[in-house]
JSON list of C-alpha atoms in Angstrom, two decimals:
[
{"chain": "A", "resi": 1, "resn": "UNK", "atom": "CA", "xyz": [0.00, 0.00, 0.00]},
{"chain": "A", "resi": 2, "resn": "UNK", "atom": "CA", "xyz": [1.84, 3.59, -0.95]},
{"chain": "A", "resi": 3, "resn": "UNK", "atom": "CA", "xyz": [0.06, 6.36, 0.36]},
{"chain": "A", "resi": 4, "resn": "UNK", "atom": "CA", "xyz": [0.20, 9.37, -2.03]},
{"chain": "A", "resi": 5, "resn": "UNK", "atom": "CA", "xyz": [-1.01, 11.95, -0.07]},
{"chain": "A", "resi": 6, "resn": "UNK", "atom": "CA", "xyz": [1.09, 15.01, 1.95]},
{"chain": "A", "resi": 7, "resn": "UNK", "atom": "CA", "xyz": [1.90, 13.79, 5.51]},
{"chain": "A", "resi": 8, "resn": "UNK", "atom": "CA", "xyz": [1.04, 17.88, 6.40]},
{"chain": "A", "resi": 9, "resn": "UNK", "atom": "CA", "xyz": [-2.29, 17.77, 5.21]},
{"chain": "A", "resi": 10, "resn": "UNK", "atom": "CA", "xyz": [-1.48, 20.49, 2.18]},
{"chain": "A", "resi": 11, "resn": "UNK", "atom": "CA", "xyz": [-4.32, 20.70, 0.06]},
{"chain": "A", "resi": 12, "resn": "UNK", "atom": "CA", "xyz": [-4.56, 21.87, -3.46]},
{"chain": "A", "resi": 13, "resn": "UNK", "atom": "CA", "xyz": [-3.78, 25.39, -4.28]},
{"chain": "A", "resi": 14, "resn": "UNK", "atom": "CA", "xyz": [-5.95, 27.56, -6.75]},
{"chain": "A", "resi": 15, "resn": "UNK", "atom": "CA", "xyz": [-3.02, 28.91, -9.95]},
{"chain": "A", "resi": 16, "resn": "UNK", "atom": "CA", "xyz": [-3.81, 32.16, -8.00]},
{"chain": "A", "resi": 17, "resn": "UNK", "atom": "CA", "xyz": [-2.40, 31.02, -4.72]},
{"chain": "A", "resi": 18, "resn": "UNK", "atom": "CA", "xyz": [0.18, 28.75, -6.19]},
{"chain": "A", "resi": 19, "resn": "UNK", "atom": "CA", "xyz": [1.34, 32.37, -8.28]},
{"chain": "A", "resi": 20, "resn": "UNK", "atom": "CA", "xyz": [1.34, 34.37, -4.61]},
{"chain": "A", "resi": 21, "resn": "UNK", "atom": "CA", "xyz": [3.06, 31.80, -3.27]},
{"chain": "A", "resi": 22, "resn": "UNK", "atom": "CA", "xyz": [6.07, 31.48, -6.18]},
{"chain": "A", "resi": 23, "resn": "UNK", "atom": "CA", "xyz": [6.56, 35.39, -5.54]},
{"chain": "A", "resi": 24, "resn": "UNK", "atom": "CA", "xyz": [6.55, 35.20, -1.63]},
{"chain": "A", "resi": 25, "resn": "UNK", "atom": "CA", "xyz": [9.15, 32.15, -2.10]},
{"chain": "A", "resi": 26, "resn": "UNK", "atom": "CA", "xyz": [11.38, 34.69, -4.41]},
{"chain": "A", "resi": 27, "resn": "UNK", "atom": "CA", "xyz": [10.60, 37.11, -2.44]},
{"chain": "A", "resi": 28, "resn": "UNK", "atom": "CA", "xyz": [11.44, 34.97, 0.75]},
{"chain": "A", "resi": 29, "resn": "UNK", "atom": "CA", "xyz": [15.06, 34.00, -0.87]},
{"chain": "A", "resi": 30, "resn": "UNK", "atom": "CA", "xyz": [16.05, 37.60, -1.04]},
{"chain": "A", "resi": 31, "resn": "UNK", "atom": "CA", "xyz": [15.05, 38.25, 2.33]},
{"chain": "A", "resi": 32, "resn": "UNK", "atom": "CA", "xyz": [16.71, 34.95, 3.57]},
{"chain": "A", "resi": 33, "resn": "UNK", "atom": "CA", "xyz": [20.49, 36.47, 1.86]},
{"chain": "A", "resi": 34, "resn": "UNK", "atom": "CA", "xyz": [19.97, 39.43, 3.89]},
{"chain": "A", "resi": 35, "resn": "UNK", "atom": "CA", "xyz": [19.33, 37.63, 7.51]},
{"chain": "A", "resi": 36, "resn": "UNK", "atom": "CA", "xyz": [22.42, 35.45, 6.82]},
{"chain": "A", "resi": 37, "resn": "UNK", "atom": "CA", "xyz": [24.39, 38.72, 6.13]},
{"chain": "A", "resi": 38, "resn": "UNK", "atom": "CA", "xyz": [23.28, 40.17, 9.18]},
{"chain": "A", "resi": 39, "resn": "UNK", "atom": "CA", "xyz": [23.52, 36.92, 10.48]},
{"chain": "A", "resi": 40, "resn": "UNK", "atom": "CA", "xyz": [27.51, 36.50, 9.91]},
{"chain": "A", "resi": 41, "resn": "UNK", "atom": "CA", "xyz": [27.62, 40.55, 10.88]},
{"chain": "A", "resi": 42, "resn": "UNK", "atom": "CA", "xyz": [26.89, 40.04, 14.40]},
{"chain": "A", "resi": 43, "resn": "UNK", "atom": "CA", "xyz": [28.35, 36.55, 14.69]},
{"chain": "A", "resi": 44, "resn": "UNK", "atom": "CA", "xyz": [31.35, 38.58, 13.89]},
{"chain": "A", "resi": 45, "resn": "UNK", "atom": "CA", "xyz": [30.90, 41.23, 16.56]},
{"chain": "A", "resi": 46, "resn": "UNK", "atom": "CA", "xyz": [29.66, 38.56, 19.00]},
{"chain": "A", "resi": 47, "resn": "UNK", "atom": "CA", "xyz": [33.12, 36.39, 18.58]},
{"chain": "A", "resi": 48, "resn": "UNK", "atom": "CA", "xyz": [34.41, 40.19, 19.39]},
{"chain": "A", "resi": 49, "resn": "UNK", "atom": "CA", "xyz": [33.03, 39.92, 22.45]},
{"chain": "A", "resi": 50, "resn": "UNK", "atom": "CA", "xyz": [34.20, 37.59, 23.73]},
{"chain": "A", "resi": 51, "resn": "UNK", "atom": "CA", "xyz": [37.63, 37.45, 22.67]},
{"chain": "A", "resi": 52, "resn": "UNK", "atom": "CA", "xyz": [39.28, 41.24, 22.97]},
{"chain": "A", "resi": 53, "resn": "UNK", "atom": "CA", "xyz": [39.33, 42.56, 26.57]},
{"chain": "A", "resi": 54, "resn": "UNK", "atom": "CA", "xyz": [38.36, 45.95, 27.30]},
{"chain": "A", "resi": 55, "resn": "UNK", "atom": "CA", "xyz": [34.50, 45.95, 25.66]},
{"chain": "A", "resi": 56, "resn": "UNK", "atom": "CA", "xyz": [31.60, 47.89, 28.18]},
{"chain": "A", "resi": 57, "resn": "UNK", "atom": "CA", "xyz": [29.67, 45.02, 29.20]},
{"chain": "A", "resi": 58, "resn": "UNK", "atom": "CA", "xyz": [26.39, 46.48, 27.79]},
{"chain": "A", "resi": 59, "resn": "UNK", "atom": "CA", "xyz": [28.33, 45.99, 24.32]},
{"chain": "A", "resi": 60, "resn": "UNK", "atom": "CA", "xyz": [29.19, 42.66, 25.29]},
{"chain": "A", "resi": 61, "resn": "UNK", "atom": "CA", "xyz": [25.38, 41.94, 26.27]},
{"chain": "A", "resi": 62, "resn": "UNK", "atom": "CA", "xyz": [24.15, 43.84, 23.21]},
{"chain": "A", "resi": 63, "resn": "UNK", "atom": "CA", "xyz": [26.06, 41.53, 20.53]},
{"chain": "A", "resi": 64, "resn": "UNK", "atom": "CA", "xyz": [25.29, 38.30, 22.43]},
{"chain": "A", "resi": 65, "resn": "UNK", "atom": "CA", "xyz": [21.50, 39.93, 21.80]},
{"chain": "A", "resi": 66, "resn": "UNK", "atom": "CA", "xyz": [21.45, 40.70, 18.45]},
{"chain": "A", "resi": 67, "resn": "UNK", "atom": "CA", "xyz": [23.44, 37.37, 17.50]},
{"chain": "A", "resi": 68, "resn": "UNK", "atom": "CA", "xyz": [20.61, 35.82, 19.39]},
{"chain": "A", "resi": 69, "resn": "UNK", "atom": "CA", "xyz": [17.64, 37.42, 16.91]},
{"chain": "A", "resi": 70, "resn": "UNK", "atom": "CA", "xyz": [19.80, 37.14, 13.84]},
{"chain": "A", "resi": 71, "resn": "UNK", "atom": "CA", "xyz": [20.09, 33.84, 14.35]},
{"chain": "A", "resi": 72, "resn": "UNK", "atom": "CA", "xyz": [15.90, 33.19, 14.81]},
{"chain": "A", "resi": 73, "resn": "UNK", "atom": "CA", "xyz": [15.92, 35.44, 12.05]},
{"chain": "A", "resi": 74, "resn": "UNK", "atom": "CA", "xyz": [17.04, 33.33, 9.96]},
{"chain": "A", "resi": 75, "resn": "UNK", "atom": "CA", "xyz": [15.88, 29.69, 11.66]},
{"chain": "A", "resi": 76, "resn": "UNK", "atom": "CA", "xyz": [12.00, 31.28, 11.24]},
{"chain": "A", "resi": 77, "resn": "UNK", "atom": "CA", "xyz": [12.67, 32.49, 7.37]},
{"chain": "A", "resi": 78, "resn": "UNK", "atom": "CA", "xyz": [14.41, 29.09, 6.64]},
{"chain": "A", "resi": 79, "resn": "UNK", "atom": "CA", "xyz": [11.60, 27.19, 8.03]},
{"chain": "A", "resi": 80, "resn": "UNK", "atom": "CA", "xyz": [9.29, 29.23, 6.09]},
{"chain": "A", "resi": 81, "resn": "UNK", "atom": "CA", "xyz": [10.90, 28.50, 2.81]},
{"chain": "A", "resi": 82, "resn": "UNK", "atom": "CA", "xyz": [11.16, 25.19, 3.23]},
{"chain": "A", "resi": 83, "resn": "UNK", "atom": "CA", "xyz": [7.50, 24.84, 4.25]},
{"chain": "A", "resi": 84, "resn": "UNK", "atom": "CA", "xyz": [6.75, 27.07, 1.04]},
{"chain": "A", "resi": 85, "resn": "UNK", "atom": "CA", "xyz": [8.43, 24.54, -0.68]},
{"chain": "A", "resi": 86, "resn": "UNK", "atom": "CA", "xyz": [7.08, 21.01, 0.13]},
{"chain": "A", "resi": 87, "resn": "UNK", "atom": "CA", "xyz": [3.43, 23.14, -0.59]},
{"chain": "A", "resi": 88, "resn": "UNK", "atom": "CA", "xyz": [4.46, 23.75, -4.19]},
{"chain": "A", "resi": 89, "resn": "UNK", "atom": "CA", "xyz": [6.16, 20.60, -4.22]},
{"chain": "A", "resi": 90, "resn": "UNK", "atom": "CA", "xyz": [2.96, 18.62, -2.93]},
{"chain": "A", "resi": 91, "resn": "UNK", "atom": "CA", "xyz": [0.90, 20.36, -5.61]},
{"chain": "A", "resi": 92, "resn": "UNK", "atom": "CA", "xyz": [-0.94, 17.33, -7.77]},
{"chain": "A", "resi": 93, "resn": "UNK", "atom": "CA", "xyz": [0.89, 18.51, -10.99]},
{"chain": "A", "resi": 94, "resn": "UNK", "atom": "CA", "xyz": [4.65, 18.10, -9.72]},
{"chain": "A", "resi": 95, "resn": "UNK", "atom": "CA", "xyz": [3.44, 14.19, -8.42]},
{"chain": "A", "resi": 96, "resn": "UNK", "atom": "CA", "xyz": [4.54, 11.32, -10.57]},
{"chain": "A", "resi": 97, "resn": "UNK", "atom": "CA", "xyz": [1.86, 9.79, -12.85]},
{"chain": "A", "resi": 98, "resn": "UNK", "atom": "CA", "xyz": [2.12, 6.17, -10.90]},
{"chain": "A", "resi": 99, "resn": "UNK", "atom": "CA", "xyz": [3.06, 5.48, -7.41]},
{"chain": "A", "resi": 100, "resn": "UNK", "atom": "CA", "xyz": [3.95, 1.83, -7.16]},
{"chain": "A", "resi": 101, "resn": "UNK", "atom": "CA", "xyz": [4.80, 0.43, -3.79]},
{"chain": "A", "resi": 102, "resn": "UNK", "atom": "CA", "xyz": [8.36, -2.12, -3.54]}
]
């Protein structure tokens, strides 16, 4: 038995959805080359803190912060994408023709 449905209960899109969805998925891949700039930006500063002496400890605190967000930043946009992804994906048009169970 080979069960051919989407284990995350995605159901079929209208072409109008599935076209909003392409262009928040572009749109989403942009966005997702920003975060991991800003990303490596404050893993930078954050490695500065806590390697060279002499930083204020409200620096210190503020980089360990904002490395913090970047990095959920970038975890929520990625998990996004790749739930924008299996939808198109599960679309009835991108399944094979036969499913045949081994």
């Amino acid at each position: 038995m080979v069960y051919t449905g989407s284990v995350l209960g995605i159901q079929e899109m209208s072409d109008e959805r599935r076209e909003k969805a392409r262009k928040e998925l572009a749109w989403l891949e942009t966005d997702l080359i920003r975060r991991r700039k800003r990303l490596a930006y404050w893993t930078l500063r954050k490695h500065h803190a806590e390697t060279l002496p002499g930083i204020r400890e409200e620096l210190r605190q503020s980089a360990f912060y904002f490395h913090m967000r970047a990095q959920e930043l970038v975890a929520s946009g990625e998990k996004l994408r790749a739930y924008l992804v299996i939808e198109l994906q599960e679309q009835p048009q991108h399944q094979p023709p036969y499913h045949y169970a081994h």
